[in-house]
mmCIF file of C-alpha atoms in Angstrom:
data_model
loop_
_atom_site.group_PDB
_atom_site.id
_atom_site.type_symbol
_atom_site.label_atom_id
_atom_site.label_comp_id
_atom_site.label_asym_id
_atom_site.label_seq_id
_atom_site.Cartn_x
_atom_site.Cartn_y
_atom_site.Cartn_z
ATOM 1 C CA MET A 966 34.940 -23.434 24.852
ATOM 2 C CA THR A 967 31.301 -24.170 25.407
ATOM 3 C CA GLN A 968 31.346 -22.203 28.652
ATOM 4 C CA PHE A 969 32.911 -19.288 26.799
ATOM 5 C CA PHE A 970 30.046 -19.143 24.286
ATOM 6 C CA ARG A 971 27.574 -19.472 27.102
ATOM 7 C CA SER A 972 29.077 -16.419 28.767
ATOM 8 C CA ILE A 973 28.873 -14.437 25.531
ATOM 9 C CA ALA A 974 25.192 -15.424 25.060
ATOM 10 C CA THR A 975 24.460 -14.384 28.623
ATOM 11 C CA TYR A 976 26.087 -11.006 28.110
ATOM 12 C CA VAL A 977 24.229 -10.499 24.827
ATOM 13 C CA ALA A 978 20.885 -11.358 26.465
ATOM 14 C CA LEU A 979 21.603 -8.986 29.325
ATOM 15 C CA ALA A 980 22.594 -6.253 26.885
ATOM 16 C CA ILE A 981 19.424 -6.753 24.834
ATOM 17 C CA GLY A 982 17.309 -6.704 28.010
ATOM 18 C CA ALA A 983 18.994 -3.549 29.253
ATOM 19 C CA ALA A 984 18.537 -1.894 25.857
ATOM 20 C CA GLY A 985 14.843 -2.841 25.892
ATOM 21 C CA VAL A 986 14.396 -1.330 29.345
ATOM 22 C CA ILE A 987 16.187 1.842 28.279
ATOM 23 C CA ILE A 988 14.027 2.108 25.149
ATOM 24 C CA VAL A 989 10.817 1.674 27.197
ATOM 25 C CA LEU A 990 11.930 4.301 29.714
ATOM 26 C CA PHE A 991 12.814 6.688 26.883
ATOM 27 C CA VAL A 992 9.594 6.144 24.915
ATOM 28 C CA PHE A 993 7.360 6.621 27.948
ATOM 29 C CA ASN A 994 9.354 9.600 29.206
ATOM 30 C CA LEU A 995 10.210 7.896 32.491
ATOM 31 C CA PRO A 996 13.204 8.561 34.771
ATOM 32 C CA PRO A 997 16.038 9.017 34.102
ATOM 33 C CA PHE A 998 14.799 10.247 30.698
ATOM 34 C CA HIS A 999 11.895 12.188 32.111
ATOM 35 C CA GLY A 1000 12.201 15.764 30.811
ATOM 36 C CA SER A 1001 10.101 18.903 30.864
ATOM 37 C CA VAL A 1002 7.811 17.859 27.985
ATOM 38 C CA GLU A 1003 4.487 16.265 28.927
ATOM 39 C CA THR A 1004 2.830 14.205 26.202
ATOM 40 C CA THR A 1005 -0.520 12.453 25.786
ATOM 41 C CA ASN A 1006 -2.077 10.595 22.903
ATOM 42 C CA ASP A 1007 -5.479 10.642 24.635
ATOM 43 C CA ALA A 1008 -6.459 13.784 22.767
ATOM 44 C CA TYR A 1009 -8.992 14.610 20.063
ATOM 45 C CA VAL A 1010 -10.261 17.465 17.944
ATOM 46 C CA ARG A 1011 -13.609 18.675 19.251
ATOM 47 C CA GLY A 1012 -16.431 20.844 17.875
ATOM 48 C CA GLN A 1013 -20.058 21.665 18.664
ATOM 49 C CA VAL A 1014 -21.913 19.262 16.387
ATOM 50 C CA THR A 1015 -25.541 20.412 16.097
ATOM 51 C CA LEU A 1016 -28.272 17.861 15.395
ATOM 52 C CA ILE A 1017 -30.987 19.441 13.233
ATOM 53 C CA SER A 1018 -34.604 18.354 13.712
ATOM 54 C CA PRO A 1019 -38.014 19.782 12.709
ATOM 55 C CA GLN A 1020 -40.323 21.428 15.254
ATOM 56 C CA LEU A 1021 -43.462 20.147 13.530
ATOM 57 C CA ALA A 1022 -44.641 17.127 11.592
ATOM 58 C CA GLY A 1023 -45.223 16.801 7.862
ATOM 59 C CA TYR A 1024 -44.017 15.456 4.550
ATOM 60 C CA VAL A 1025 -40.649 16.585 3.181
ATOM 61 C CA VAL A 1026 -41.111 18.230 -0.228
ATOM 62 C CA ASP A 1027 -37.613 19.565 -0.907
ATOM 63 C CA VAL A 1028 -34.025 18.832 0.183
ATOM 64 C CA PRO A 1029 -31.846 21.357 -1.685
ATOM 65 C CA ARG A 1030 -28.594 20.618 0.205
ATOM 66 C CA LYS A 1031 -26.225 17.689 -0.152
ATOM 67 C CA ASP A 1032 -24.056 15.735 2.276
ATOM 68 C CA TYR A 1033 -20.913 17.515 3.536
ATOM 69 C CA GLN A 1034 -21.915 20.814 1.906
ATOM 70 C CA THR A 1035 -20.875 24.154 3.408
ATOM 71 C CA VAL A 1036 -23.820 26.342 4.410
ATOM 72 C CA LYS A 1037 -24.405 29.823 5.787
ATOM 73 C CA THR A 1038 -26.836 30.933 8.468
ATOM 74 C CA GLY A 1039 -30.404 30.749 7.148
ATOM 75 C CA ASP A 1040 -29.670 28.458 4.180
ATOM 76 C CA LEU A 1041 -32.540 26.047 3.501
ATOM 77 C CA ILE A 1042 -31.728 22.445 4.380
ATOM 78 C CA ALA A 1043 -35.176 20.860 4.007
ATOM 79 C CA GLN A 1044 -38.721 22.037 3.284
ATOM 80 C CA ILE A 1045 -41.847 20.497 4.848
ATOM 81 C CA ASP A 1046 -45.196 20.667 3.031
ATOM 82 C CA ASP A 1047 -46.651 24.003 4.208
ATOM 83 C CA ARG A 1048 -50.171 23.887 2.727
ATOM 84 C CA ILE A 1049 -51.849 23.100 6.047
ATOM 85 C CA TYR A 1050 -49.881 25.787 7.857
ATOM 86 C CA VAL A 1051 -50.647 28.404 5.184
ATOM 87 C CA GLN A 1052 -54.366 27.759 5.701
ATOM 88 C CA LYS A 1053 -53.981 27.849 9.486
ATOM 89 C CA LEU A 1054 -52.340 31.254 9.166
ATOM 90 C CA ALA A 1055 -55.179 32.492 6.945
ATOM 91 C CA GLN A 1056 -57.698 31.148 9.465
ATOM 92 C CA ALA A 1057 -55.916 32.907 12.326
ATOM 93 C CA LYS A 1058 -55.841 36.195 10.381
ATOM 94 C CA ALA A 1059 -59.585 35.903 9.687
ATOM 95 C CA ALA A 1060 -60.275 35.334 13.383
ATOM 96 C CA LEU A 1061 -58.152 38.391 14.181
ATOM 97 C CA ALA A 1062 -60.130 40.504 11.691
ATOM 98 C CA LYS A 1063 -63.364 39.329 13.332
ATOM 99 C CA GLU A 1064 -62.184 40.280 16.822
ATOM 100 C CA GLU A 1065 -60.896 43.655 15.594
ATOM 101 C CA ALA A 1066 -64.306 44.330 13.990
ATOM 102 C CA ALA A 1067 -66.018 43.488 17.284
ATOM 103 C CA LEU A 1068 -63.661 45.874 19.057
ATOM 104 C CA ALA A 1069 -64.426 48.591 16.502
ATOM 105 C CA ASN A 1070 -68.175 48.024 17.054
ATOM 106 C CA SER A 1071 -67.588 48.390 20.779
ATOM 107 C CA GLU A 1072 -65.880 51.730 20.169
ATOM 108 C CA GLN A 1073 -68.830 52.868 18.068
ATOM 109 C CA ALA A 1074 -71.225 51.723 20.796
ATOM 110 C CA ARG A 1075 -69.265 53.743 23.344
ATOM 111 C CA LYS A 1076 -69.553 56.871 21.263
ATOM 112 C CA SER A 1077 -73.295 56.210 20.788
ATOM 113 C CA ASN A 1078 -73.798 55.783 24.550
ATOM 114 C CA GLU A 1079 -71.926 58.992 25.244
ATOM 115 C CA ALA A 1080 -74.217 60.776 22.758
ATOM 116 C CA LYS A 1081 -77.254 59.292 24.523
ATOM 117 C CA ILE A 1082 -75.990 60.683 27.827
ATOM 118 C CA VAL A 1083 -75.668 64.160 26.279
ATOM 119 C CA SER A 1084 -79.199 63.828 24.845
ATOM 120 C CA ALA A 1085 -80.518 62.668 28.223
ATOM 121 C CA LYS A 1086 -78.955 65.667 29.965
ATOM 122 C CA ALA A 1087 -80.562 67.962 27.386
ATOM 123 C CA ALA A 1088 -83.904 66.250 28.017
ATOM 124 C CA ILE A 1089 -83.450 66.869 31.763
ATOM 125 C CA GLU A 1090 -82.822 70.552 31.140
ATOM 126 C CA SER A 1091 -85.952 70.723 28.943
ATOM 127 C CA ALA A 1092 -87.996 68.896 31.595
ATOM 128 C CA ASN A 1093 -86.726 71.286 34.267
ATOM 129 C CA ALA A 1094 -87.805 74.251 32.145
ATOM 130 C CA SER A 1095 -91.231 72.717 31.551
ATOM 131 C CA LEU A 1096 -91.573 71.986 35.282
ATOM 132 C CA THR A 1097 -90.690 75.582 36.176
ATOM 133 C CA ALA A 1098 -93.254 76.929 33.693
ATOM 134 C CA ALA A 1099 -95.942 74.530 34.946
ATOM 135 C CA ARG A 1100 -95.246 75.448 38.579
ATOM 136 C CA THR A 1101 -95.438 79.180 37.759
ATOM 137 C CA THR A 1102 -98.729 78.733 35.901
ATOM 138 C CA TYR A 1103 -100.213 76.664 38.725
ATOM 139 C CA GLU A 1104 -99.193 79.180 41.375
ATOM 140 C CA ARG A 1105 -100.635 82.059 39.339
ATOM 141 C CA THR A 1106 -103.905 80.167 38.914
ATOM 142 C CA GLN A 1107 -104.067 79.489 42.653
ATOM 143 C CA ALA A 1108 -103.613 83.164 43.382
ATOM 144 C CA LEU A 1109 -106.411 84.104 40.958
ATOM 145 C CA LEU A 1110 -108.630 81.378 42.370
ATOM 146 C CA GLU A 1111 -108.295 82.833 45.863
ATOM 147 C CA ARG A 1112 -109.455 86.195 44.455
ATOM 148 C CA ASN A 1113 -112.360 84.463 42.629
ATOM 149 C CA ILE A 1114 -110.915 85.567 39.291
ATOM 150 C CA SER A 1115 -110.103 82.009 38.055
ATOM 151 C CA THR A 1116 -112.184 78.863 38.154
ATOM 152 C CA GLN A 1117 -111.578 75.614 40.043
ATOM 153 C CA SER A 1118 -111.357 73.597 36.832
ATOM 154 C CA GLU A 1119 -108.615 75.843 35.518
ATOM 155 C CA SER A 1120 -106.668 75.288 38.736
ATOM 156 C CA GLU A 1121 -107.075 71.526 38.504
ATOM 157 C CA LYS A 1122 -105.963 71.592 34.881
ATOM 158 C CA ASN A 1123 -102.783 73.508 35.757
ATOM 159 C CA ARG A 1124 -102.155 71.130 38.667
ATOM 160 C CA ALA A 1125 -102.280 68.151 36.297
ATOM 161 C CA ALA A 1126 -99.872 69.921 33.963
ATOM 162 C CA LEU A 1127 -97.481 70.443 36.901
ATOM 163 C CA ASP A 1128 -97.649 66.762 37.817
ATOM 164 C CA GLN A 1129 -96.958 65.783 34.196
ATOM 165 C CA ALA A 1130 -93.925 68.091 34.110
ATOM 166 C CA GLN A 1131 -92.555 66.495 37.281
ATOM 167 C CA ALA A 1132 -93.081 63.009 35.819
ATOM 168 C CA ALA A 1133 -91.327 64.060 32.603
ATOM 169 C CA LEU A 1134 -88.344 65.257 34.660
ATOM 170 C CA HIS A 1135 -88.130 61.924 36.503
ATOM 171 C CA GLN A 1136 -88.335 60.097 33.181
ATOM 172 C CA ALA A 1137 -85.492 62.178 31.727
ATOM 173 C CA GLU A 1138 -83.319 61.539 34.810
ATOM 174 C CA ALA A 1139 -83.993 57.807 34.545
ATOM 175 C CA ALA A 1140 -83.070 57.896 30.844
ATOM 176 C CA GLU A 1141 -79.737 59.527 31.741
ATOM 177 C CA LEU A 1142 -79.055 56.821 34.349
ATOM 178 C CA VAL A 1143 -79.809 54.089 31.805
ATOM 179 C CA ALA A 1144 -77.475 55.730 29.260
ATOM 180 C CA GLU A 1145 -74.670 55.906 31.863
ATOM 181 C CA GLN A 1146 -75.133 52.219 32.737
ATOM 182 C CA ASP A 1147 -75.052 51.309 29.044
ATOM 183 C CA LEU A 1148 -71.769 53.218 28.713
ATOM 184 C CA ASN A 1149 -70.287 51.368 31.716
ATOM 185 C CA THR A 1150 -71.362 48.052 30.230
ATOM 186 C CA THR A 1151 -69.701 48.937 26.936
ATOM 187 C CA ILE A 1152 -66.473 49.956 28.694
ATOM 188 C CA VAL A 1153 -66.355 46.738 30.745
ATOM 189 C CA SER A 1154 -67.066 44.533 27.719
ATOM 190 C CA ARG A 1155 -64.364 46.392 25.785
ATOM 191 C CA ARG A 1156 -61.694 44.887 28.061
ATOM 192 C CA SER A 1157 -62.892 41.419 27.118
ATOM 193 C CA LEU A 1158 -62.845 42.348 23.429
ATOM 194 C CA GLU A 1159 -59.322 43.774 23.725
ATOM 195 C CA ALA A 1160 -58.184 40.516 25.354
ATOM 196 C CA ALA A 1161 -59.822 38.584 22.509
ATOM 197 C CA VAL A 1162 -57.931 40.725 19.973
ATOM 198 C CA ASP A 1163 -54.622 40.114 21.795
ATOM 199 C CA SER A 1164 -55.350 36.379 21.829
ATOM 200 C CA ALA A 1165 -56.146 36.427 18.097
ATOM 201 C CA ARG A 1166 -52.910 38.317 17.391
ATOM 202 C CA ALA A 1167 -50.961 35.737 19.389
ATOM 203 C CA ALA A 1168 -52.649 32.982 17.360
ATOM 204 C CA VAL A 1169 -51.544 34.724 14.151
ATOM 205 C CA ALA A 1170 -47.971 34.988 15.473
ATOM 206 C CA LEU A 1171 -47.974 31.270 16.387
ATOM 207 C CA ALA A 1172 -49.337 30.362 12.950
ATOM 208 C CA GLU A 1173 -46.584 32.453 11.332
ATOM 209 C CA ILE A 1174 -43.952 30.688 13.465
ATOM 210 C CA ASP A 1175 -45.340 27.289 12.459
ATOM 211 C CA LEU A 1176 -45.245 28.344 8.808
ATOM 212 C CA GLN A 1177 -41.645 29.514 9.181
ATOM 213 C CA ASN A 1178 -40.746 26.222 10.878
ATOM 214 C CA THR A 1179 -41.699 24.331 7.725
ATOM 215 C CA ARG A 1180 -38.409 25.741 6.401
ATOM 216 C CA ILE A 1181 -35.612 23.924 8.211
ATOM 217 C CA THR A 1182 -32.610 26.219 7.911
ATOM 218 C CA ALA A 1183 -29.004 26.263 9.087
ATOM 219 C CA PRO A 1184 -28.777 27.874 12.560
ATOM 220 C CA GLN A 1185 -25.203 29.044 11.898
ATOM 221 C CA ASP A 1186 -22.337 28.804 9.436
ATOM 222 C CA GLY A 1187 -20.741 25.398 9.111
ATOM 223 C CA THR A 1188 -20.549 22.137 7.190
ATOM 224 C CA LEU A 1189 -23.350 19.610 6.954
ATOM 225 C CA GLY A 1190 -22.899 15.966 7.830
ATOM 226 C CA GLU A 1191 -25.034 13.268 6.250
ATOM 227 C CA ILE A 1192 -28.584 14.417 5.427
ATOM 228 C CA SER A 1193 -31.100 11.697 6.245
ATOM 229 C CA ALA A 1194 -34.192 13.565 5.014
ATOM 230 C CA ARG A 1195 -35.712 12.324 1.760
ATOM 231 C CA ILE A 1196 -38.387 13.860 -0.461
ATOM 232 C CA GLY A 1197 -41.737 12.307 0.400
ATOM 233 C CA GLN A 1198 -40.582 11.189 3.849
ATOM 234 C CA TYR A 1199 -42.929 11.889 6.775
ATOM 235 C CA VAL A 1200 -41.026 13.450 9.651
ATOM 236 C CA SER A 1201 -42.300 14.084 13.147
ATOM 237 C CA VAL A 1202 -41.200 16.514 15.825
ATOM 238 C CA GLY A 1203 -37.617 15.772 16.862
ATOM 239 C CA THR A 1204 -36.739 13.529 13.918
ATOM 240 C CA GLN A 1205 -33.021 13.967 13.183
ATOM 241 C CA ILE A 1206 -32.677 14.925 9.530
ATOM 242 C CA ALA A 1207 -29.141 16.356 9.448
ATOM 243 C CA SER A 1208 -26.168 17.467 11.506
ATOM 244 C CA LEU A 1209 -24.146 20.657 11.290
ATOM 245 C CA VAL A 1210 -20.513 21.114 12.283
ATOM 246 C CA PRO A 1211 -19.657 24.784 12.965
ATOM 247 C CA GLU A 1212 -16.341 26.245 11.871
ATOM 248 C CA ARG A 1213 -15.035 26.744 15.417
ATOM 249 C CA ILE A 1214 -13.034 23.747 16.678
ATOM 250 C CA TRP A 1215 -10.550 23.050 19.473
ATOM 251 C CA VAL A 1216 -8.536 20.201 20.990
ATOM 252 C CA VAL A 1217 -9.282 18.363 24.233
ATOM 253 C CA ALA A 1218 -6.224 16.580 25.657
ATOM 254 C CA ASN A 1219 -6.717 14.226 28.610
ATOM 255 C CA PHE A 1220 -3.531 14.468 30.690
ATOM 256 C CA LYS A 1221 -2.861 12.335 33.731
ATOM 257 C CA GLU A 1222 -3.160 14.139 37.034
ATOM 258 C CA THR A 1223 0.554 13.510 37.605
ATOM 259 C CA GLN A 1224 1.339 15.552 34.485
ATOM 260 C CA LEU A 1225 -0.567 18.703 35.442
ATOM 261 C CA ALA A 1226 2.011 20.200 37.812
ATOM 262 C CA GLY A 1227 3.349 23.319 36.104
ATOM 263 C CA MET A 1228 0.611 23.560 33.467
ATOM 264 C CA GLN A 1229 -1.098 26.947 33.236
ATOM 265 C CA ALA A 1230 -3.606 28.624 30.967
ATOM 266 C CA GLY A 1231 -1.893 30.384 28.081
ATOM 267 C CA GLN A 1232 1.022 27.965 27.731
ATOM 268 C CA ALA A 1233 1.989 27.042 24.171
ATOM 269 C CA VAL A 1234 1.090 23.558 22.964
ATOM 270 C CA THR A 1235 2.253 21.611 19.923
ATOM 271 C CA PHE A 1236 0.237 18.710 18.605
ATOM 272 C CA THR A 1237 0.230 16.328 15.710
ATOM 273 C CA VAL A 1238 -2.797 14.846 13.971
ATOM 274 C CA ASP A 1239 -2.790 11.236 12.815
ATOM 275 C CA ALA A 1240 -4.933 12.006 9.763
ATOM 276 C CA LEU A 1241 -2.558 14.735 8.548
ATOM 277 C CA GLY A 1242 0.612 12.653 8.444
ATOM 278 C CA HIS A 1243 1.596 13.660 11.983
ATOM 279 C CA GLN A 1244 2.363 17.198 10.891
ATOM 280 C CA THR A 1245 2.773 19.663 13.734
ATOM 281 C CA LEU A 1246 0.257 22.388 14.615
ATOM 282 C CA LYS A 1247 0.301 24.947 17.404
ATOM 283 C CA GLY A 1248 -2.147 26.033 20.075
ATOM 284 C CA ARG A 1249 -2.454 27.313 23.631
ATOM 285 C CA ILE A 1250 -4.002 25.992 26.813
ATOM 286 C CA GLU A 1251 -7.378 27.670 27.154
ATOM 287 C CA ARG A 1252 -8.713 26.196 30.402
ATOM 288 C CA PHE A 1253 -8.896 23.069 32.535
ATOM 289 C CA ALA A 1254 -11.882 20.844 33.257
ATOM 290 C CA PRO A 1255 -13.449 21.338 36.717
ATOM 291 C CA ALA A 1256 -13.218 17.596 37.466
ATOM 292 C CA THR A 1257 -11.613 14.411 36.200
ATOM 293 C CA GLY A 1258 -13.212 12.508 33.355
ATOM 294 C CA SER A 1259 -14.389 9.730 35.702
ATOM 295 C CA GLU A 1260 -16.532 12.220 37.618
ATOM 296 C CA PHE A 1261 -18.586 12.873 34.476
ATOM 297 C CA SER A 1262 -19.224 9.189 33.763
ATOM 298 C CA VAL A 1263 -22.732 7.795 34.130
ATOM 299 C CA ILE A 1264 -21.635 4.991 36.455
ATOM 300 C CA LYS A 1265 -19.309 6.248 39.185
ATOM 301 C CA SER A 1266 -16.583 3.977 40.498
ATOM 302 C CA ASP A 1267 -16.746 2.964 44.176
ATOM 303 C CA ASN A 1268 -13.270 3.136 45.681
ATOM 304 C CA ALA A 1269 -14.391 2.244 49.218
ATOM 305 C CA THR A 1270 -13.277 -1.373 48.828
ATOM 306 C CA GLY A 1271 -10.637 -3.519 50.460
ATOM 307 C CA ASN A 1272 -8.848 -4.321 47.210
ATOM 308 C CA PHE A 1273 -8.365 -0.686 46.115
ATOM 309 C CA THR A 1274 -5.726 -0.049 43.439
ATOM 310 C CA LYS A 1275 -4.685 3.517 42.848
ATOM 311 C CA ILE A 1276 -5.042 4.589 39.208
ATOM 312 C CA ALA A 1277 -3.887 7.950 37.914
ATOM 313 C CA GLN A 1278 -6.951 9.891 36.765
ATOM 314 C CA ARG A 1279 -7.086 12.027 33.629
ATOM 315 C CA ILE A 1280 -8.235 15.651 33.519
ATOM 316 C CA PRO A 1281 -9.408 17.162 30.215
ATOM 317 C CA VAL A 1282 -7.462 20.234 29.092
ATOM 318 C CA ARG A 1283 -9.028 22.451 26.435
ATOM 319 C CA ILE A 1284 -6.541 23.733 23.856
ATOM 320 C CA ALA A 1285 -7.326 26.631 21.514
ATOM 321 C CA ILE A 1286 -5.865 26.201 18.044
ATOM 322 C CA ASP A 1287 -3.762 29.117 16.798
ATOM 323 C CA PRO A 1288 -5.209 30.842 13.720
ATOM 324 C CA ASP A 1289 -3.527 31.272 10.335
ATOM 325 C CA GLN A 1290 -2.205 27.726 10.090
ATOM 326 C CA PRO A 1291 -2.492 26.079 6.656
ATOM 327 C CA LEU A 1292 -3.586 22.743 8.090
ATOM 328 C CA LYS A 1293 -6.229 24.142 10.435
ATOM 329 C CA ASP A 1294 -8.932 24.114 7.765
ATOM 330 C CA ARG A 1295 -8.447 20.363 7.366
ATOM 331 C CA LEU A 1296 -9.182 19.601 11.017
ATOM 332 C CA VAL A 1297 -12.560 18.060 11.787
ATOM 333 C CA PRO A 1298 -14.065 16.963 15.125
ATOM 334 C CA GLY A 1299 -13.111 13.452 16.174
ATOM 335 C CA MET A 1300 -9.569 13.349 14.760
ATOM 336 C CA SER A 1301 -6.964 11.728 17.002
ATOM 337 C CA VAL A 1302 -4.248 14.030 18.313
ATOM 338 C CA VAL A 1303 -0.933 13.698 20.174
ATOM 339 C CA ALA A 1304 -0.416 16.796 22.335
ATOM 340 C CA ARG A 1305 2.878 18.000 23.837
ATOM 341 C CA ILE A 1306 3.491 20.748 26.384
ATOM 342 C CA ASP A 1307 6.957 21.958 27.379
ATOM 343 C CA LEU A 1308 6.719 22.904 31.044
ATOM 344 C CA ALA A 1309 10.106 24.656 30.855
ATOM 345 C CA GLN A 1310 8.733 27.422 28.630
ATOM 346 C CA PRO A 1311 8.447 30.958 30.074
ATOM 347 C CA GLN A 1312 5.279 31.597 32.031
ATOM 348 C CA PRO A 1313 2.472 32.997 29.857
ATOM 349 C CA ALA A 1314 1.322 36.587 30.259
ATOM 350 C CA GLU A 1315 -2.016 35.418 31.659
ATOM 351 C CA ALA A 1316 -0.328 33.624 34.560
ATOM 352 C CA VAL A 1317 1.976 36.555 35.315
ATOM 353 C CA ALA A 1318 -0.927 39.013 35.281
ATOM 354 C CA ALA A 1319 -2.922 36.804 37.649
ATOM 355 C CA ARG A 1320 -0.249 37.067 40.351
#
């Protein structure tokens, strides 16, 4: 009788063990229960979380937004005291006005030098006329002197007048040369003044940018995380004061390399989210990572060892979430996901078109 009960206990233990093995094989989708559906729980909702920091230092004077508030592009998140930057902008504008006035004076000097050149040319023409008249008078006197009609003193007087007329002509020509050199100097210095004006304009633009940067605004539509900025707080360049989560999200599922056979971009994906009561959502494979996750790690593993153990690597698969799903608006980056892909589904249009 005792041996009979022992046999029953043995059979029960074997049955329980066999049932446990069958359950494990079924749960982990292993042969002979391995089907066409590939599943992974190493999947998460992802999004481009933007860390917001100031580009300049100062005291925070206003924080109009609250934690987890929805914002639009350009909405003010924090305001830095702008009194210093307002004065810097005014100073830069004053310097620009000064350089523009110097440039305007240079233009006036150019016009004045051009007028001097015209006056010098007129003086040359007048000197030429005076020289011609003096030469004619001197030659006439010489002719009369040879005929003893004029006196020697008259001839010497006309000769002196001729010499004076020649000197006046040389003086007028020199004055024209000086006026031309003054014009060249003005033109050359104008380039330096124009560069100074451009530099002053750039300083004004930089001052305006600094003034604008005292307003820390949302770079795009999204939802704010926790805002660490406080009124009266001194922040420096790069201080993290808030984070912004854009509206666009997706799922990254890390499948084992042994599961990738048959997966193609465009295939339909179903996934459940732990935080939403495991309700099912839909998406499609968007693209595959160019390398396994281990290749992106900071410390690479060295497999060139004598005690090597082969481990199946995981490759991230990006999944686009289908629009117009009621639960999509409740998804946030970081949520845990269980993704499933039926490899027996018809090939997507993208894969057929690529052939």
